[in-house]
mmCIF file with all atom_site columns, C-alpha atoms in Angstrom:
data_model
loop_
_atom_site.group_PDB
_atom_site.id
_atom_site.type_symbol
_atom_site.label_atom_id
_atom_site.label_alt_id
_atom_site.label_comp_id
_atom_site.label_asym_id
_atom_site.label_entity_id
_atom_site.label_seq_id
_atom_site.pdbx_PDB_ins_code
_atom_site.Cartn_x
_atom_site.Cartn_y
_atom_site.Cartn_z
_atom_site.occupancy
_atom_site.B_iso_or_equiv
_atom_site.pdbx_formal_charge
_atom_site.auth_seq_id
_atom_site.auth_comp_id
_atom_site.auth_asym_id
_atom_site.auth_atom_id
_atom_site.pdbx_PDB_model_num
ATOM 1   C CA . ALA A 1 1   ? 10.372  32.490  14.696  1.00 58.00 ? 261 ALA A CA 1
ATOM 2   C CA . THR A 1 2   ? 7.461   30.513  14.545  1.00 64.00 ? 262 THR A CA 1
ATOM 3   C CA . ALA A 1 3   ? 6.580   28.133  11.815  1.00 68.00 ? 263 ALA A CA 1
ATOM 4   C CA . PHE A 1 4   ? 2.830   27.727  10.873  1.00 71.00 ? 264 PHE A CA 1
ATOM 5   C CA . SER A 1 5   ? 1.723   24.392  9.353   1.00 71.00 ? 265 SER A CA 1
ATOM 6   C CA . PRO A 1 6   ? -1.578  23.794  7.751   1.00 73.00 ? 266 PRO A CA 1
ATOM 7   C CA . THR A 1 7   ? -4.173  22.462  9.937   1.00 75.00 ? 267 THR A CA 1
ATOM 8   C CA . VAL A 1 8   ? -6.219  19.154  8.780   1.00 75.00 ? 268 VAL A CA 1
ATOM 9   C CA . THR A 1 9   ? -9.556  18.686  10.103  1.00 77.00 ? 269 THR A CA 1
ATOM 10  C CA . SER A 1 10  ? -11.486 15.658  9.554   1.00 78.00 ? 270 SER A CA 1
ATOM 11  C CA . PHE A 1 11  ? -15.034 15.127  10.074  1.00 78.00 ? 271 PHE A CA 1
ATOM 12  C CA . VAL A 1 12  ? -16.708 11.749  10.517  1.00 79.00 ? 272 VAL A CA 1
ATOM 13  C CA . GLN A 1 13  ? -20.302 11.481  9.073   1.00 77.00 ? 273 GLN A CA 1
ATOM 14  C CA . PRO A 1 14  ? -22.344 9.426   11.088  1.00 74.00 ? 274 PRO A CA 1
ATOM 15  C CA . GLN A 1 15  ? -24.198 6.550   9.680   1.00 72.00 ? 275 GLN A CA 1
ATOM 16  C CA . PRO A 1 16  ? -27.990 7.453   8.823   1.00 71.00 ? 276 PRO A CA 1
ATOM 17  C CA . VAL A 1 17  ? -30.384 5.923   11.126  1.00 67.00 ? 277 VAL A CA 1
ATOM 18  C CA . PRO A 1 18  ? -33.276 4.186   9.158   1.00 75.00 ? 278 PRO A CA 1
ATOM 19  C CA . ASN A 1 19  ? -36.500 5.907   9.549   1.00 86.00 ? 279 ASN A CA 1
ATOM 20  C CA . PRO A 1 20  ? -38.975 3.379   10.711  1.00 90.00 ? 280 PRO A CA 1
ATOM 21  C CA . GLN A 1 21  ? -42.493 3.366   8.850   1.00 94.00 ? 281 GLN A CA 1
ATOM 22  C CA . ASP A 1 22  ? -45.515 3.932   11.162  1.00 93.00 ? 282 ASP A CA 1
ATOM 23  C CA . PHE A 1 23  ? -48.187 2.953   8.371   1.00 96.00 ? 283 PHE A CA 1
ATOM 24  C CA . VAL A 1 24  ? -50.484 5.534   9.697   1.00 96.00 ? 284 VAL A CA 1
ATOM 25  C CA . LEU A 1 25  ? -52.523 6.079   6.438   1.00 96.00 ? 285 LEU A CA 1
ATOM 26  C CA . TRP A 1 26  ? -52.838 2.326   5.824   1.00 96.00 ? 286 TRP A CA 1
ATOM 27  C CA . SER A 1 27  ? -54.244 1.807   9.336   1.00 97.00 ? 287 SER A CA 1
ATOM 28  C CA . PHE A 1 28  ? -56.865 4.646   9.207   1.00 96.00 ? 288 PHE A CA 1
ATOM 29  C CA . PHE A 1 29  ? -57.749 3.079   5.861   1.00 95.00 ? 289 PHE A CA 1
ATOM 30  C CA . ASN A 1 30  ? -58.340 -0.301  7.512   1.00 95.00 ? 290 ASN A CA 1
ATOM 31  C CA . ALA A 1 31  ? -60.026 1.157   10.533  1.00 95.00 ? 291 ALA A CA 1
ATOM 32  C CA . MET A 1 32  ? -62.582 3.011   8.218   1.00 95.00 ? 292 MET A CA 1
ATOM 33  C CA . PHE A 1 33  ? -63.311 0.326   5.800   1.00 92.00 ? 293 PHE A CA 1
ATOM 34  C CA . CYS A 1 34  ? -61.654 -2.973  6.646   1.00 86.00 ? 294 CYS A CA 1
ATOM 35  C CA . ASN A 1 35  ? -62.187 -3.447  10.402  1.00 89.00 ? 295 ASN A CA 1
ATOM 36  C CA . PRO A 1 36  ? -62.825 -6.832  10.969  1.00 88.00 ? 296 PRO A CA 1
ATOM 37  C CA . PHE A 1 37  ? -62.607 -7.767  14.935  1.00 91.00 ? 297 PHE A CA 1
ATOM 38  C CA . CYS A 1 38  ? -61.564 -4.320  15.309  1.00 94.00 ? 298 CYS A CA 1
ATOM 39  C CA . LEU A 1 39  ? -57.936 -5.223  13.750  1.00 95.00 ? 299 LEU A CA 1
ATOM 40  C CA . GLY A 1 40  ? -57.884 -1.982  11.777  1.00 95.00 ? 300 GLY A CA 1
ATOM 41  C CA . PHE A 1 41  ? -58.367 0.173   14.800  1.00 97.00 ? 301 PHE A CA 1
ATOM 42  C CA . ILE A 1 42  ? -55.938 -1.597  16.843  1.00 97.00 ? 302 ILE A CA 1
ATOM 43  C CA . ALA A 1 43  ? -53.391 -1.246  14.106  1.00 97.00 ? 303 ALA A CA 1
ATOM 44  C CA . LEU A 1 44  ? -54.087 2.511   14.182  1.00 97.00 ? 304 LEU A CA 1
ATOM 45  C CA . VAL A 1 45  ? -53.364 2.695   17.789  1.00 97.00 ? 305 VAL A CA 1
ATOM 46  C CA . PHE A 1 46  ? -50.087 0.773   17.020  1.00 98.00 ? 306 PHE A CA 1
ATOM 47  C CA . SER A 1 47  ? -49.280 3.180   14.159  1.00 98.00 ? 307 SER A CA 1
ATOM 48  C CA . VAL A 1 48  ? -49.816 6.306   16.310  1.00 97.00 ? 308 VAL A CA 1
ATOM 49  C CA . LYS A 1 49  ? -47.376 4.914   18.942  1.00 97.00 ? 309 LYS A CA 1
ATOM 50  C CA . SER A 1 50  ? -44.764 4.195   16.362  1.00 97.00 ? 310 SER A CA 1
ATOM 51  C CA . ARG A 1 51  ? -45.198 7.793   15.146  1.00 96.00 ? 311 ARG A CA 1
ATOM 52  C CA . ASP A 1 52  ? -44.845 8.905   18.695  1.00 96.00 ? 312 ASP A CA 1
ATOM 53  C CA . ARG A 1 53  ? -41.773 7.109   19.385  1.00 96.00 ? 313 ARG A CA 1
ATOM 54  C CA . LYS A 1 54  ? -40.382 8.183   16.102  1.00 95.00 ? 314 LYS A CA 1
ATOM 55  C CA . ILE A 1 55  ? -40.854 11.608  17.228  1.00 94.00 ? 315 ILE A CA 1
ATOM 56  C CA . ALA A 1 56  ? -39.282 10.903  20.703  1.00 94.00 ? 316 ALA A CA 1
ATOM 57  C CA . HIS A 1 57  ? -36.140 9.699   18.661  1.00 92.00 ? 317 HIS A CA 1
ATOM 58  C CA . ASP A 1 58  ? -36.649 6.000   19.772  1.00 94.00 ? 318 ASP A CA 1
ATOM 59  C CA . SER A 1 59  ? -35.959 4.063   16.749  1.00 93.00 ? 319 SER A CA 1
ATOM 60  C CA . ALA A 1 60  ? -36.136 0.617   18.158  1.00 94.00 ? 320 ALA A CA 1
ATOM 61  C CA . ALA A 1 61  ? -39.585 1.121   19.645  1.00 96.00 ? 321 ALA A CA 1
ATOM 62  C CA . ALA A 1 62  ? -40.866 3.066   16.675  1.00 96.00 ? 322 ALA A CA 1
ATOM 63  C CA . GLY A 1 63  ? -39.853 0.012   14.596  1.00 96.00 ? 323 GLY A CA 1
ATOM 64  C CA . THR A 1 64  ? -41.433 -2.603  16.747  1.00 97.00 ? 324 THR A CA 1
ATOM 65  C CA . TYR A 1 65  ? -44.697 -0.667  17.079  1.00 97.00 ? 325 TYR A CA 1
ATOM 66  C CA . GLY A 1 66  ? -44.439 -0.229  13.271  1.00 97.00 ? 326 GLY A CA 1
ATOM 67  C CA . ARG A 1 67  ? -43.809 -3.775  12.546  1.00 97.00 ? 327 ARG A CA 1
ATOM 68  C CA . THR A 1 68  ? -47.047 -4.851  14.791  1.00 98.00 ? 328 THR A CA 1
ATOM 69  C CA . ALA A 1 69  ? -49.098 -2.182  12.900  1.00 98.00 ? 329 ALA A CA 1
ATOM 70  C CA . LYS A 1 70  ? -48.095 -3.650  9.634   1.00 97.00 ? 330 LYS A CA 1
ATOM 71  C CA . HIS A 1 71  ? -48.841 -6.979  10.538  1.00 98.00 ? 331 HIS A CA 1
ATOM 72  C CA . LEU A 1 72  ? -52.423 -5.996  12.062  1.00 97.00 ? 332 LEU A CA 1
ATOM 73  C CA . ASN A 1 73  ? -53.149 -4.324  8.909   1.00 97.00 ? 333 ASN A CA 1
ATOM 74  C CA . ILE A 1 74  ? -52.071 -7.197  6.579   1.00 97.00 ? 334 ILE A CA 1
ATOM 75  C CA . ALA A 1 75  ? -54.441 -9.363  8.624   1.00 97.00 ? 335 ALA A CA 1
ATOM 76  C CA . ALA A 1 76  ? -57.360 -6.748  8.824   1.00 96.00 ? 336 ALA A CA 1
ATOM 77  C CA . LEU A 1 77  ? -57.047 -6.141  4.900   1.00 96.00 ? 337 LEU A CA 1
ATOM 78  C CA . SER A 1 78  ? -56.987 -10.078 4.279   1.00 96.00 ? 338 SER A CA 1
ATOM 79  C CA . LEU A 1 79  ? -59.855 -10.719 6.471   1.00 96.00 ? 339 LEU A CA 1
ATOM 80  C CA . GLY A 1 80  ? -61.766 -7.727  4.979   1.00 95.00 ? 340 GLY A CA 1
ATOM 81  C CA . ILE A 1 81  ? -61.285 -9.105  1.355   1.00 95.00 ? 341 ILE A CA 1
ATOM 82  C CA . VAL A 1 82  ? -62.217 -12.481 2.256   1.00 95.00 ? 342 VAL A CA 1
ATOM 83  C CA . VAL A 1 83  ? -65.515 -11.497 4.223   1.00 94.00 ? 343 VAL A CA 1
ATOM 84  C CA . THR A 1 84  ? -66.386 -9.103  1.184   1.00 94.00 ? 344 THR A CA 1
ATOM 85  C CA . THR A 1 85  ? -65.998 -11.802 -1.331  1.00 96.00 ? 345 THR A CA 1
ATOM 86  C CA . ILE A 1 86  ? -67.812 -14.272 0.526   1.00 97.00 ? 346 ILE A CA 1
ATOM 87  C CA . CYS A 1 87  ? -70.730 -11.754 1.033   1.00 96.00 ? 347 CYS A CA 1
ATOM 88  C CA . ILE A 1 88  ? -70.859 -10.973 -2.588  1.00 97.00 ? 348 ILE A CA 1
ATOM 89  C CA . VAL A 1 89  ? -70.886 -14.612 -3.408  1.00 98.00 ? 349 VAL A CA 1
ATOM 90  C CA . VAL A 1 90  ? -73.540 -15.434 -1.001  1.00 98.00 ? 350 VAL A CA 1
ATOM 91  C CA . LEU A 1 91  ? -75.619 -12.410 -2.312  1.00 97.00 ? 351 LEU A CA 1
ATOM 92  C CA . VAL A 1 92  ? -75.403 -13.470 -6.124  1.00 96.00 ? 352 VAL A CA 1
ATOM 93  C CA . MET A 1 93  ? -76.256 -17.120 -5.222  1.00 96.00 ? 353 MET A CA 1
ATOM 94  C CA . TYR A 1 94  ? -79.121 -15.881 -3.244  1.00 95.00 ? 354 TYR A CA 1
ATOM 95  C CA . TYR A 1 95  ? -80.342 -13.706 -6.269  1.00 95.00 ? 355 TYR A CA 1
ATOM 96  C CA . ASN A 1 96  ? -79.935 -16.337 -8.574  1.00 94.00 ? 356 ASN A CA 1
ATOM 97  C CA . SER A 1 97  ? -82.031 -18.591 -6.264  1.00 93.00 ? 357 SER A CA 1
ATOM 98  C CA . LEU A 1 98  ? -84.832 -16.026 -6.311  1.00 91.00 ? 358 LEU A CA 1
ATOM 99  C CA . ARG A 1 99  ? -84.787 -15.956 -10.096 1.00 89.00 ? 359 ARG A CA 1
ATOM 100 C CA . VAL A 1 100 ? -85.025 -19.310 -10.741 1.00 85.00 ? 360 VAL A CA 1
ATOM 101 C CA . GLY A 1 101 ? -87.523 -20.075 -8.463  1.00 71.00 ? 361 GLY A CA 1
ATOM 102 C CA . SER A 1 102 ? -90.228 -17.453 -9.712  1.00 64.00 ? 362 SER A CA 1
#
């Protein structure tokens, strides 16, 4: 006679791989509206590279390109804000000097 024993099956759950960000929308915004020294466009290029690497399941390269895009976006947005603020201040000062002079 053959004895049947219960079969025990165990599953190993793989650790989830973090999904690197690609910052495409932020890069697109910077390319259209805050593009000093073409930093927004360069950030958009790195964002697209990051998305391509993510689709190819290369998380390490996608993370590297994503971080580069993030840093370029920060630089582009900061420079864009500073330049816009300086332009507004100069225009207000110019307008005030025209009003006082006449």
